Coordinates of C-alpha atoms in Angstrom, one line a residue:
X16 CA 96.3 54.3 143.5
X17 CA 95.3 55.1 147.0
X18 CA 97.6 57.4 148.5
X19 CA 98.0 57.2 152.5
X20 CA 98.5 60.5 154.4
X21 CA 99.7 60.6 157.9
X22 CA 99.6 63.8 160.5
X23 CA 103.2 64.4 159.3
X24 CA 102.3 64.5 155.8
X25 CA 99.4 66.8 156.6
X26 CA 100.9 69.4 158.6
X27 CA 101.4 72.6 156.9
X28 CA 100.6 71.1 153.6
X29 CA 97.8 73.3 152.8
X30 CA 97.4 76.7 153.6
X31 CA 94.8 78.3 155.7
X32 CA 93.4 80.8 153.1
X33 CA 93.3 78.0 150.8
X34 CA 91.4 75.8 153.3
X35 CA 89.1 78.8 154.6
X36 CA 88.0 79.3 150.5
X37 CA 87.7 75.6 150.3
X38 CA 85.1 75.7 153.0
X39 CA 83.4 78.7 151.6
X40 CA 82.9 77.1 148.3
X41 CA 81.8 73.7 149.6
X42 CA 78.7 75.2 152.0
X43 CA 77.9 77.6 149.0
X44 CA 77.6 74.3 146.7
X45 CA 75.4 72.7 149.8
X46 CA 73.3 75.8 149.8
X47 CA 72.6 75.5 145.9
X48 CA 72.3 72.2 145.2
X49 CA 75.9 71.0 144.2
X50 CA 76.7 68.8 147.1
X51 CA 75.1 66.4 149.2
X52 CA 75.2 66.3 153.1
X53 CA 73.1 63.3 154.8
X54 CA 72.8 63.8 158.8
X55 CA 75.1 61.2 160.4
X56 CA 74.2 58.6 162.8
X57 CA 76.1 57.7 165.6
X58 CA 76.4 54.0 166.9
X59 CA 78.1 52.9 169.8
X60 CA 81.7 51.3 170.6
X61 CA 82.7 49.9 173.9
X62 CA 82.0 51.4 177.0
X63 CA 81.3 55.3 176.6
X64 CA 82.7 55.5 173.1
X65 CA 80.8 56.7 170.3
X66 CA 81.5 56.0 166.6
X67 CA 80.0 58.6 164.3
X68 CA 80.4 57.8 160.3
X69 CA 80.2 61.4 158.3
X70 CA 79.6 61.3 154.6
X71 CA 79.2 63.6 151.8
X72 CA 79.4 64.2 148.2
X73 CA 80.7 67.1 146.2
X74 CA 79.3 67.3 142.8
X75 CA 81.5 70.2 141.8
X76 CA 84.5 67.7 142.3
X77 CA 83.1 64.5 141.6
X78 CA 84.1 63.4 144.9
X79 CA 82.5 61.7 148.1
X80 CA 84.1 61.2 151.5
X81 CA 83.5 59.1 154.4
X82 CA 84.9 60.2 157.8
X83 CA 84.7 57.7 160.8
X84 CA 85.0 60.1 164.0
X85 CA 85.3 58.4 167.4
X86 CA 84.5 60.3 170.8
X87 CA 86.1 58.3 173.5
X88 CA 85.6 60.6 176.7
X89 CA 87.4 57.7 178.7
X90 CA 90.3 58.7 177.1
X91 CA 91.2 61.4 179.0
X92 CA 91.9 59.7 182.2
X93 CA 94.3 57.3 180.1
X94 CA 96.2 60.3 178.4
X95 CA 95.3 59.7 175.3
X96 CA 93.1 61.4 172.6
X97 CA 89.2 61.7 173.1
X98 CA 88.5 62.2 170.0
X99 CA 90.4 60.1 166.6
X100 CA 89.1 60.1 163.2
X101 CA 90.0 58.9 159.4
X102 CA 88.9 60.1 156.1
X103 CA 88.2 58.3 152.9
X104 CA 88.3 60.7 149.7
X105 CA 86.6 58.6 147.4
X106 CA 85.6 58.7 143.3
X107 CA 81.9 59.6 143.4
X108 CA 81.4 57.8 140.1
X109 CA 83.5 54.7 140.2
X110 CA 83.9 54.3 143.9
X111 CA 87.6 53.9 143.7
X112 CA 89.3 55.2 147.1
X113 CA 91.7 58.0 146.1
X114 CA 93.2 58.6 149.5
X115 CA 93.2 57.8 153.1
X116 CA 94.0 60.6 155.4
X117 CA 94.4 60.6 159.4
X118 CA 91.5 63.0 160.3
X119 CA 93.5 64.8 163.1
X120 CA 95.2 67.7 161.3
X121 CA 92.5 68.0 158.8
X122 CA 89.6 68.1 161.1
X123 CA 91.3 70.9 163.2
X124 CA 92.1 72.7 160.2
X125 CA 88.8 72.7 158.4
X126 CA 86.8 73.4 161.9
X127 CA 88.8 76.7 162.5
X128 CA 88.3 77.1 158.6
X129 CA 84.6 77.0 159.2
X130 CA 84.4 79.5 162.0
X131 CA 86.5 82.1 159.8
X132 CA 84.2 81.6 157.0
X133 CA 81.5 82.2 159.8
X134 CA 83.2 85.4 161.2
X135 CA 83.7 87.0 158.0
X136 CA 80.1 86.8 157.1
X137 CA 78.7 87.5 160.3
X138 CA 81.0 89.5 162.7
X139 CA 81.2 93.3 162.5
X140 CA 83.7 94.4 160.3
X141 CA 85.5 96.7 162.7
X142 CA 85.8 93.3 165.3
X143 CA 89.3 93.5 166.5
X144 CA 89.3 91.7 170.0
X145 CA 89.2 87.9 170.0
X146 CA 87.9 85.5 173.2
X147 CA 88.7 81.9 173.6
X148 CA 87.1 79.9 176.1
X149 CA 89.8 76.9 175.8
X150 CA 93.3 77.0 175.0
X151 CA 94.5 73.9 173.2
X152 CA 95.5 73.2 169.7
X153 CA 92.2 73.9 168.5
X154 CA 92.1 77.4 169.8
X155 CA 95.8 77.9 168.5
X156 CA 94.4 76.9 165.0
X157 CA 91.5 79.6 165.5
X158 CA 93.4 82.3 166.2
X159 CA 95.7 81.9 162.9
X160 CA 92.3 80.9 161.1
X161 CA 90.4 84.3 162.4
X162 CA 93.5 86.6 161.6
X163 CA 93.0 85.5 157.8
X164 CA 89.6 87.5 157.9
X165 CA 89.9 90.1 160.6
X166 CA 92.9 92.3 162.0
X167 CA 92.6 90.7 165.4
X168 CA 95.1 92.5 167.8
X169 CA 94.0 91.3 171.2
X170 CA 92.9 87.5 172.4
X171 CA 91.6 87.4 176.0
X172 CA 91.8 83.5 176.7
X173 CA 90.8 81.1 179.3
X174 CA 91.4 77.4 180.1
X175 CA 91.5 75.3 183.4
X176 CA 94.7 73.9 182.7
X177 CA 98.1 76.0 183.2
X178 CA 100.0 73.9 181.3
X179 CA 97.6 74.3 178.0
X180 CA 97.8 78.0 179.0
X181 CA 101.9 78.2 179.0
X182 CA 101.5 76.1 175.5
X183 CA 99.1 78.8 173.9
X184 CA 101.5 81.5 175.0
X185 CA 104.5 80.0 173.6
X186 CA 102.5 79.2 170.2
X187 CA 101.2 82.5 170.1
X188 CA 104.6 84.2 170.8
X189 CA 104.5 88.2 169.6
X190 CA 101.8 87.5 167.2
X191 CA 98.9 89.1 169.2
X192 CA 98.6 90.5 172.9
X193 CA 97.2 87.5 174.9
X194 CA 95.5 88.4 178.1
X195 CA 94.7 85.5 180.6
X196 CA 91.1 85.7 181.9
X197 CA 90.3 84.2 185.5
X198 CA 86.9 82.9 184.1
X199 CA 84.9 82.5 180.9
X200 CA 82.5 85.5 181.8
X201 CA 85.7 88.0 181.5
X202 CA 86.4 86.4 178.2
X203 CA 83.2 87.2 176.8
X204 CA 82.7 90.5 178.5
X205 CA 86.1 91.6 176.7
X206 CA 85.5 90.1 173.2
X207 CA 84.2 91.4 169.9
X208 CA 84.5 87.5 168.5
X209 CA 84.2 84.8 171.0
X210 CA 84.9 81.0 170.3
X211 CA 84.1 78.4 172.7
X212 CA 86.4 75.3 172.5
X213 CA 85.6 72.8 175.3
X214 CA 84.3 69.4 175.2
X215 CA 82.0 70.5 177.9
X216 CA 79.0 68.5 179.0
X217 CA 77.1 71.8 181.1
X218 CA 77.3 75.3 179.7
X219 CA 80.3 77.7 180.1
X220 CA 79.3 80.2 178.6
X221 CA 75.8 82.1 179.4
X222 CA 73.8 84.3 177.3
X223 CA 73.4 87.1 179.9
X224 CA 76.8 87.9 179.5
X225 CA 76.6 88.4 175.7
X226 CA 77.3 92.1 174.6
X227 CA 75.4 93.8 171.5
X228 CA 77.4 93.5 168.4
X229 CA 79.2 90.3 169.2
X230 CA 79.7 87.4 167.3
X231 CA 80.2 83.6 168.6
X232 CA 81.4 80.7 167.1
X233 CA 80.3 77.7 169.2
X234 CA 82.7 75.0 168.5
X235 CA 83.9 72.4 170.7
X236 CA 81.2 70.4 172.4
X237 CA 81.2 66.7 171.5
X238 CA 78.7 65.3 169.0
X239 CA 76.3 64.6 171.6
X240 CA 72.9 65.5 172.2
X241 CA 73.4 66.0 175.9
X242 CA 76.5 68.1 175.6
X243 CA 76.9 71.7 175.2
X244 CA 78.8 74.8 175.7
X245 CA 76.3 77.7 175.7
X246 CA 73.1 77.8 177.5
X247 CA 69.4 78.0 176.3
X248 CA 69.6 82.0 177.0
X249 CA 72.5 82.2 174.9
X250 CA 70.7 80.3 171.8
X251 CA 67.6 82.5 172.5
X252 CA 69.2 85.6 172.6
X253 CA 71.6 85.2 169.2
X254 CA 70.5 85.1 165.6
X255 CA 71.8 81.6 165.2
X256 CA 73.5 80.4 161.7
X257 CA 74.4 76.5 161.4
X258 CA 76.7 74.7 159.1
X259 CA 73.7 72.1 158.7
X260 CA 70.1 71.9 160.1
X261 CA 69.5 68.1 159.7
X262 CA 72.9 67.5 161.5
X263 CA 72.2 70.1 164.3
X264 CA 68.8 68.9 165.3
X265 CA 70.5 65.2 165.3
X266 CA 73.6 65.8 167.5
X267 CA 73.8 69.3 168.7
X268 CA 73.3 69.7 172.6
X269 CA 73.0 73.5 172.1
X270 CA 69.9 73.0 169.8
X271 CA 68.0 70.3 171.3
X272 CA 68.4 70.9 174.7
X273 CA 67.3 74.7 174.3
X274 CA 64.4 73.3 172.1
X275 CA 63.8 70.8 174.9
X276 CA 63.8 73.6 177.6
X277 CA 61.4 75.7 175.6
X278 CA 63.9 78.6 174.8
X279 CA 64.3 78.0 171.0
X280 CA 62.2 76.3 168.4
X281 CA 63.5 73.7 165.2
X282 CA 63.2 77.0 163.1
X283 CA 65.9 78.7 165.3
X284 CA 68.3 76.5 163.6
X285 CA 67.0 76.7 160.2
X286 CA 69.5 79.2 158.8
X287 CA 72.5 77.5 157.1
X288 CA 75.6 79.3 156.8
X289 CA 75.9 78.3 152.9
X290 CA 72.8 80.3 152.5
X291 CA 74.0 83.1 153.8
X292 CA 77.2 82.8 151.8
X293 CA 74.8 82.4 148.7
X294 CA 73.1 85.6 149.7
X295 CA 69.3 83.2 149.8
X296 CA 69.3 84.0 153.7
X297 CA 70.2 87.2 155.9
X298 CA 73.2 87.7 157.8
X299 CA 73.7 90.2 160.5
X300 CA 71.1 92.6 160.3
X301 CA 72.2 95.1 162.6
X302 CA 75.2 96.4 164.0
X303 CA 74.0 95.8 167.6
X304 CA 72.4 92.4 167.0
X305 CA 74.2 89.1 168.5
X306 CA 75.3 86.6 166.0
X307 CA 76.1 82.9 166.8
X308 CA 77.3 80.1 164.5
X309 CA 76.6 77.0 166.0
X310 CA 79.3 74.6 164.7
X311 CA 78.8 70.8 164.8
X312 CA 81.2 69.9 161.7
X313 CA 80.3 68.3 158.4
X314 CA 81.8 65.7 156.6
X315 CA 81.5 68.3 153.5
X316 CA 84.3 70.5 155.2
X317 CA 86.4 67.0 155.5
X318 CA 85.9 66.8 151.9
X319 CA 86.9 70.2 151.0
X320 CA 90.1 69.9 153.0
X321 CA 90.9 66.3 151.7
X322 CA 90.5 67.3 148.3
X323 CA 93.1 70.0 148.6
X324 CA 95.5 67.8 150.6
X325 CA 95.3 65.2 148.2
X326 CA 96.1 67.2 145.2
X327 CA 98.7 68.8 146.9
X328 CA 100.3 65.8 148.3
X329 CA 100.3 63.7 144.9
X330 CA 101.9 66.9 143.4
X331 CA 104.5 67.1 145.7
X332 CA 105.2 63.5 146.1
X333 CA 104.2 63.0 149.5
X334 CA 102.8 60.0 151.2
X335 CA 102.7 56.3 150.4
X336 CA 101.0 55.1 147.3
X337 CA 99.2 51.8 147.3
X338 CA 97.9 50.2 144.1
X339 CA 94.3 49.1 144.1
X340 CA 93.2 45.7 142.6
X341 CA 90.3 47.6 140.7
X342 CA 92.6 49.8 138.7
X343 CA 93.0 53.4 138.7
X344 CA 90.5 56.0 137.8
X345 CA 90.4 57.5 134.4
X346 CA 88.7 60.6 136.2
X347 CA 91.6 61.3 138.3
X348 CA 93.1 64.3 135.9
X349 CA 89.5 65.8 135.8
X350 CA 89.1 65.8 139.7
X351 CA 92.9 67.5 140.1
X352 CA 91.8 69.9 137.7
X353 CA 88.7 71.0 139.6
X354 CA 90.6 70.9 142.8
X355 CA 93.2 73.2 141.4
X356 CA 90.6 75.4 140.2
X357 CA 89.7 76.0 143.8
X358 CA 92.9 77.9 144.4
X359 CA 92.3 81.1 143.2
X360 CA 88.8 81.4 145.0
X361 CA 90.7 80.4 148.3
X362 CA 93.4 83.1 148.0
X363 CA 90.7 85.7 147.9

């Protein structure tokens, strides 16, 4: 049976703590050889649209996943989403398609979860003030996810859009104190933890603004080598940790442009978050160091989310089941048990 799950099915289906735990486990698995994550290669659609097939395998779960992500910047002028995605969750041995998931909810949730994992590993324990460059739905999700790992009490936020800022205020309610900043520099200078969450082509954050002891999550730039949110000086100043080195060196503008400008080298982007979590690579070295998680997003994170969501949906009877002409995998119970075994770790 293939389970079809739309955005409405997935909203609120899995807790943020569970996704954070699953993403953490998946990254450690990648560092220790229990997962495969090849670098994706984009191909053109029509106009300026690009498609990015992203694939990964978890040997721990016996699952593979393929996400097809479209980046369509011209959609912005038509009021349409600039990014869309669909995830296929597959039995890694038989190839059976276990589930098809709309990618919008999962991508936003696993992206913020990865930032939370990086923040927990790299940010100072006493970090309390969050800065957001960008105030959309991904920014809202980041506040919730990062509050799982740090006791945040104040958020400084900047956006070009007054409507987006109003929606952000409404979503926050009384959760945290929200301070609107006049520009990105004010956000960076006020915050202990900074998240950049804009679809920028030119840098919106400059390294000369960084303060000693800060942690930065660079998240928002599209997967295009000519787009970046943070300038070369910022990449050179920080202790950089990445989600996947091969993926960074293929599609991260922060990496490729700073290398091209001579500010960094390929070695700058060789420290993966999974290795830091596994203890095989160092994280923050001193309280005064600036750390930066350069997040391009990898399919293994999508797999971690999809595995949790699919198991939860099957248990709850959510979604639409379609019968495969090739029969049902005999390994489904084993997969379900493996996913449920992630829950205790995810809750920690």
